[in-house]
Short mmCIF file of C-alpha atoms in Angstrom, two decimals:
data_model
loop_
_atom_site.label_atom_id
_atom_site.label_comp_id
_atom_site.label_asym_id
_atom_site.label_seq_id
_atom_site.Cartn_x
_atom_site.Cartn_y
_atom_site.Cartn_z
CA MET A 1 0.22 0.30 0.53
CA LEU A 2 2.80 2.60 0.50
CA GLU A 3 6.37 2.11 0.30
CA LEU A 4 8.91 4.76 1.65
CA VAL A 5 11.40 3.62 -0.16
CA ASP A 6 16.04 5.29 0.53
CA VAL A 7 14.16 9.42 2.24
CA ARG A 8 15.24 11.54 3.31
CA ALA A 9 13.61 15.30 4.35
CA GLY A 10 14.83 17.60 6.25
CA TYR A 11 14.31 21.28 7.37
CA GLY A 12 16.90 24.11 5.39
CA ARG A 13 19.92 23.08 5.79
CA THR A 14 19.65 19.83 8.32
CA GLU A 15 18.36 16.65 7.32
CA VAL A 16 16.46 15.32 9.76
CA VAL A 17 15.12 11.84 8.25
CA HIS A 18 17.82 9.75 6.69
CA GLY A 19 17.15 7.36 4.35
CA VAL A 20 14.50 5.14 5.47
CA SER A 21 12.82 2.48 3.65
CA LEU A 22 9.95 1.54 5.31
CA THR A 23 6.23 -0.73 3.88
CA VAL A 24 2.73 0.08 4.90
CA ALA A 25 0.42 -3.63 3.64
CA GLU A 26 -3.09 -3.67 3.11
CA ASP A 27 -4.86 -3.72 6.58
CA GLN A 28 -2.02 -4.00 8.64
CA VAL A 29 -0.80 -1.74 10.75
CA VAL A 30 2.41 -0.31 11.55
CA SER A 31 4.45 1.37 14.02
CA ILE A 32 7.17 3.85 14.71
CA MET A 33 8.88 4.30 17.76
CA GLY A 34 11.79 6.91 19.35
CA THR A 35 12.58 9.85 21.48
CA ASN A 36 11.68 12.64 20.73
CA GLY A 37 14.01 14.28 18.83
CA ALA A 38 14.36 10.96 15.92
CA GLY A 39 12.45 12.81 13.04
CA LYS A 40 8.91 10.88 13.45
CA THR A 41 7.18 13.83 12.61
CA THR A 42 9.33 14.80 9.54
CA LEU A 43 9.14 11.43 7.84
CA LEU A 44 4.97 11.40 8.38
CA ARG A 45 5.25 14.77 6.74
CA ALA A 46 6.87 13.51 3.76
CA ALA A 47 4.79 10.07 3.47
CA VAL A 48 1.36 12.97 3.49
CA GLY A 49 3.60 15.71 1.15
CA LEU A 50 3.57 18.47 3.40
CA LEU A 51 7.86 18.04 3.19
CA PRO A 52 9.20 17.40 0.24
CA VAL A 53 11.65 14.84 -0.01
CA ARG A 54 15.20 15.01 -0.38
CA SER A 55 15.87 12.35 -1.78
CA GLY A 56 14.11 8.52 -1.93
CA THR A 57 10.82 7.38 -3.80
CA ILE A 58 7.18 6.69 -1.56
CA ARG A 59 5.29 4.96 -3.89
CA PHE A 60 1.51 4.09 -2.76
CA ARG A 61 -0.64 1.42 -4.27
CA GLY A 62 1.55 1.03 -6.44
CA GLU A 63 2.05 4.88 -7.45
CA THR A 64 4.81 6.90 -7.41
CA ILE A 65 3.65 10.24 -4.64
CA THR A 66 6.62 11.63 -4.25
CA LYS A 67 6.22 15.08 -5.77
CA LEU A 68 2.38 14.57 -5.63
CA ALA A 69 0.84 17.35 -3.12
CA PRO A 70 -1.50 16.64 -0.48
CA SER A 71 -4.66 16.70 -1.54
CA LYS A 72 -4.09 14.70 -3.80
CA ARG A 73 -2.79 11.59 -1.43
CA VAL A 74 -6.04 12.43 0.67
CA ARG A 75 -8.12 12.18 -2.58
CA ARG A 76 -6.15 9.10 -3.39
CA GLY A 77 -7.59 7.06 -0.07
CA ILE A 78 -4.34 9.58 2.95
CA ALA A 79 -5.80 10.45 5.92
CA TYR A 80 -2.84 12.48 9.11
CA VAL A 81 -4.16 13.48 12.16
CA PRO A 82 -0.61 15.54 13.07
CA GLN A 83 0.42 16.01 16.59
CA GLY A 84 -1.71 17.86 18.39
CA GLN A 85 -5.05 17.73 19.03
CA GLN A 86 -5.77 19.35 15.32
CA CYS A 87 -9.51 21.95 14.35
CA PHE A 88 -11.06 25.26 13.83
CA PRO A 89 -11.75 26.65 17.19
CA GLN A 90 -14.11 28.81 16.57
CA LEU A 91 -16.22 26.85 14.73
CA THR A 92 -18.25 24.06 16.76
CA ALA A 93 -17.74 20.65 16.46
CA ALA A 94 -20.85 20.04 14.21
CA GLU A 95 -18.89 22.63 11.84
CA ASN A 96 -15.63 20.71 11.48
CA LEU A 97 -17.00 17.74 10.76
CA GLN A 98 -19.26 19.67 7.73
CA LEU A 99 -16.55 21.24 7.14
CA VAL A 100 -14.73 17.91 5.81
CA ALA A 101 -18.16 16.43 4.91
CA ASP A 102 -18.80 18.90 2.92
CA GLY A 103 -18.77 17.91 -1.41
CA ARG A 104 -18.33 14.42 -0.35
CA ARG A 105 -21.52 12.64 -1.49
CA GLY A 106 -22.16 10.15 2.34
CA GLY A 107 -21.36 13.02 3.52
CA ALA A 108 -23.52 13.26 5.88
CA ALA A 109 -24.03 9.09 6.44
CA GLN A 110 -19.76 9.36 7.25
CA ILE A 111 -20.23 11.84 10.03
CA ASP A 112 -22.88 8.97 11.23
CA LYS A 113 -20.46 6.45 11.53
CA ALA A 114 -17.85 8.73 12.99
CA LEU A 115 -19.41 9.51 15.51
CA ASP A 116 -20.55 6.21 16.50
CA LEU A 117 -16.65 5.88 17.16
CA PHE A 118 -15.99 8.53 19.12
CA PRO A 119 -20.28 7.96 20.13
CA ALA A 120 -19.17 11.19 23.57
CA LEU A 121 -19.11 13.46 20.14
CA ARG A 122 -22.65 13.05 19.82
CA ASP A 123 -23.09 15.40 23.30
CA LEU A 124 -20.47 18.26 22.16
CA LEU A 125 -21.20 19.02 18.38
CA SER A 126 -22.82 22.03 19.31
CA ARG A 127 -20.14 23.19 21.44
CA LYS A 128 -16.64 24.73 19.72
CA ALA A 129 -13.32 23.20 19.45
CA GLY A 130 -12.10 25.45 21.10
CA LEU A 131 -13.31 24.65 24.68
CA LEU A 132 -13.37 21.38 24.11
CA SER A 133 -10.65 18.96 26.46
CA GLY A 134 -7.45 17.82 24.42
CA GLY A 135 -8.69 14.28 24.15
CA GLN A 136 -11.61 15.35 23.08
CA ARG A 137 -10.10 17.21 20.06
CA GLN A 138 -7.74 14.68 19.44
CA GLN A 139 -10.85 12.65 19.23
CA LEU A 140 -12.62 15.12 16.26
CA ALA A 141 -9.75 15.17 14.94
CA ILE A 142 -9.20 11.65 14.23
CA ALA A 143 -13.11 11.57 13.56
CA ARG A 144 -12.61 14.15 10.49
CA ALA A 145 -10.04 12.03 9.01
CA LEU A 146 -12.11 8.79 9.11
CA ILE A 147 -14.65 11.46 7.10
CA THR A 148 -12.17 11.51 4.26
CA GLU A 149 -12.78 6.83 4.42
CA PRO A 150 -9.83 6.64 3.97
CA SER A 151 -7.48 3.18 3.00
CA LEU A 152 -4.69 4.70 4.80
CA LEU A 153 -5.02 6.50 8.30
CA ILE A 154 -1.36 8.29 9.72
CA LEU A 155 -1.47 9.39 12.86
CA ASP A 156 1.12 11.63 15.10
CA GLU A 157 1.31 10.18 18.68
CA PRO A 158 -2.83 10.29 18.68
CA THR A 159 -2.42 10.01 22.75
CA GLU A 160 0.03 12.95 23.87
CA GLY A 161 -1.31 14.57 26.64
CA ILE A 162 -4.36 12.94 27.04
CA GLN A 163 -6.61 11.80 30.27
CA PRO A 164 -5.68 8.34 30.73
CA SER A 165 -9.66 7.57 30.55
CA VAL A 166 -10.22 9.08 26.77
CA VAL A 167 -6.43 7.56 25.72
CA ALA A 168 -8.57 3.69 26.36
CA GLU A 169 -11.68 4.93 24.21
CA ILE A 170 -8.58 6.22 21.68
CA GLU A 171 -7.14 3.73 21.81
CA ARG A 172 -9.79 1.05 21.31
CA THR A 173 -11.99 3.35 19.10
CA ILE A 174 -7.57 2.95 16.59
CA MET A 175 -7.11 -0.70 17.44
CA GLU A 176 -11.05 -1.41 16.22
CA LEU A 177 -10.67 0.40 12.89
CA ALA A 178 -7.87 -1.78 12.25
CA ALA A 179 -9.61 -5.61 13.47
CA GLY A 180 -12.65 -4.19 10.81
CA GLY A 181 -10.91 -4.77 7.63
CA GLY A 182 -10.20 -1.90 4.97
CA LEU A 183 -7.74 0.25 6.72
CA SER A 184 -4.27 0.70 7.57
CA VAL A 185 -2.94 2.38 9.99
CA LEU A 186 1.27 4.45 10.21
CA LEU A 187 1.22 5.29 14.10
CA VAL A 188 3.83 7.36 15.58
CA GLU A 189 3.32 6.86 19.40
CA GLN A 190 5.49 6.85 22.47
CA HIS A 191 3.15 4.44 24.62
CA ILE A 192 5.06 1.36 23.54
CA GLY A 193 2.81 -1.14 24.61
CA PHE A 194 0.04 0.25 23.12
CA ALA A 195 2.28 0.28 19.85
CA LEU A 196 3.18 -3.10 20.14
CA GLN A 197 -0.16 -4.40 21.13
CA ALA A 198 -1.90 -2.90 17.78
CA ALA A 199 0.79 -2.83 15.47
CA GLN A 200 1.38 -6.30 13.53
CA GLN A 201 5.27 -4.32 12.40
CA TYR A 202 7.14 -1.64 14.12
CA HIS A 203 10.18 0.03 13.44
CA VAL A 204 11.96 2.49 15.90
CA LEU A 205 13.58 5.32 14.59
CA ARG A 206 16.47 7.26 16.42
CA SER A 207 18.83 9.84 14.78
CA GLY A 208 16.46 9.74 11.61
CA ARG A 209 17.28 6.09 10.52
CA ILE A 210 15.69 2.77 11.38
CA THR A 211 17.32 1.03 13.98
CA SER A 212 15.58 -1.59 14.60
CA SER A 213 11.57 -3.20 13.24
CA GLY A 214 9.83 -6.98 14.12
CA SER A 215 7.00 -8.02 14.67
CA GLY A 216 4.55 -6.47 16.99
CA GLY A 217 3.05 -7.72 19.90
CA ALA A 218 4.22 -7.53 23.89
CA GLN A 219 6.99 -9.74 23.50
CA ALA A 220 9.05 -7.13 22.00
CA GLU A 221 8.76 -5.17 24.16
CA SER A 222 11.83 -5.71 25.45
CA ALA A 223 14.16 -5.57 23.16
CA VAL A 224 12.19 -1.93 21.54
CA ARG A 225 13.34 -0.64 24.62
CA SER A 226 16.99 -1.52 24.44
CA ALA A 227 16.62 0.16 21.32
CA MET A 228 14.99 3.69 22.31
CA ALA A 229 17.52 3.27 25.32
CA ILE A 230 15.08 4.55 27.74
#
């Protein structure tokens, strides 16, 4: 589904990602872990087209999309939820969802499907997104992404800075989405236990390079912690 081949990316004169190659297969969850500054977000931004790659190739469903605009990647089935519970704070939760649904065939039905995944949002639809808690805004951000009906969902630290009760809800939803088929997930996550539980494959990024890879599952936690040196 998604292939990154020897991808290099960075900012200004600084290269942050150094020749990373990885694959996310159909209906697969792949987790990327690493300490702060490892290059995880830079890698995701390159994958979705928000940051041009310096060299290397990005393919999606066999098509080379290395130079394709982010909007065109969305239309091909890639959805990205960036770090930080991003939303339009002056709009209500309902308006945030409607912005994505407008112009899409079956947009209202997609809103309902997204709200079924995060039922707590139904009671908050009239509230301005900026007044929601961090966890509620993150649920809203994921719901917005799902309205586009992606075949690949890219999540950057979806549980960062969120209260534990909502973390459990978000983790459950991501696991359900992955198990349901028809959706692949590329997940950057600091919670090692969740990242390994959710994933069939993991990669550890350190100083912009993949230093360890393997199959997901709790049995891999010791190897991951060693690779991350934490």
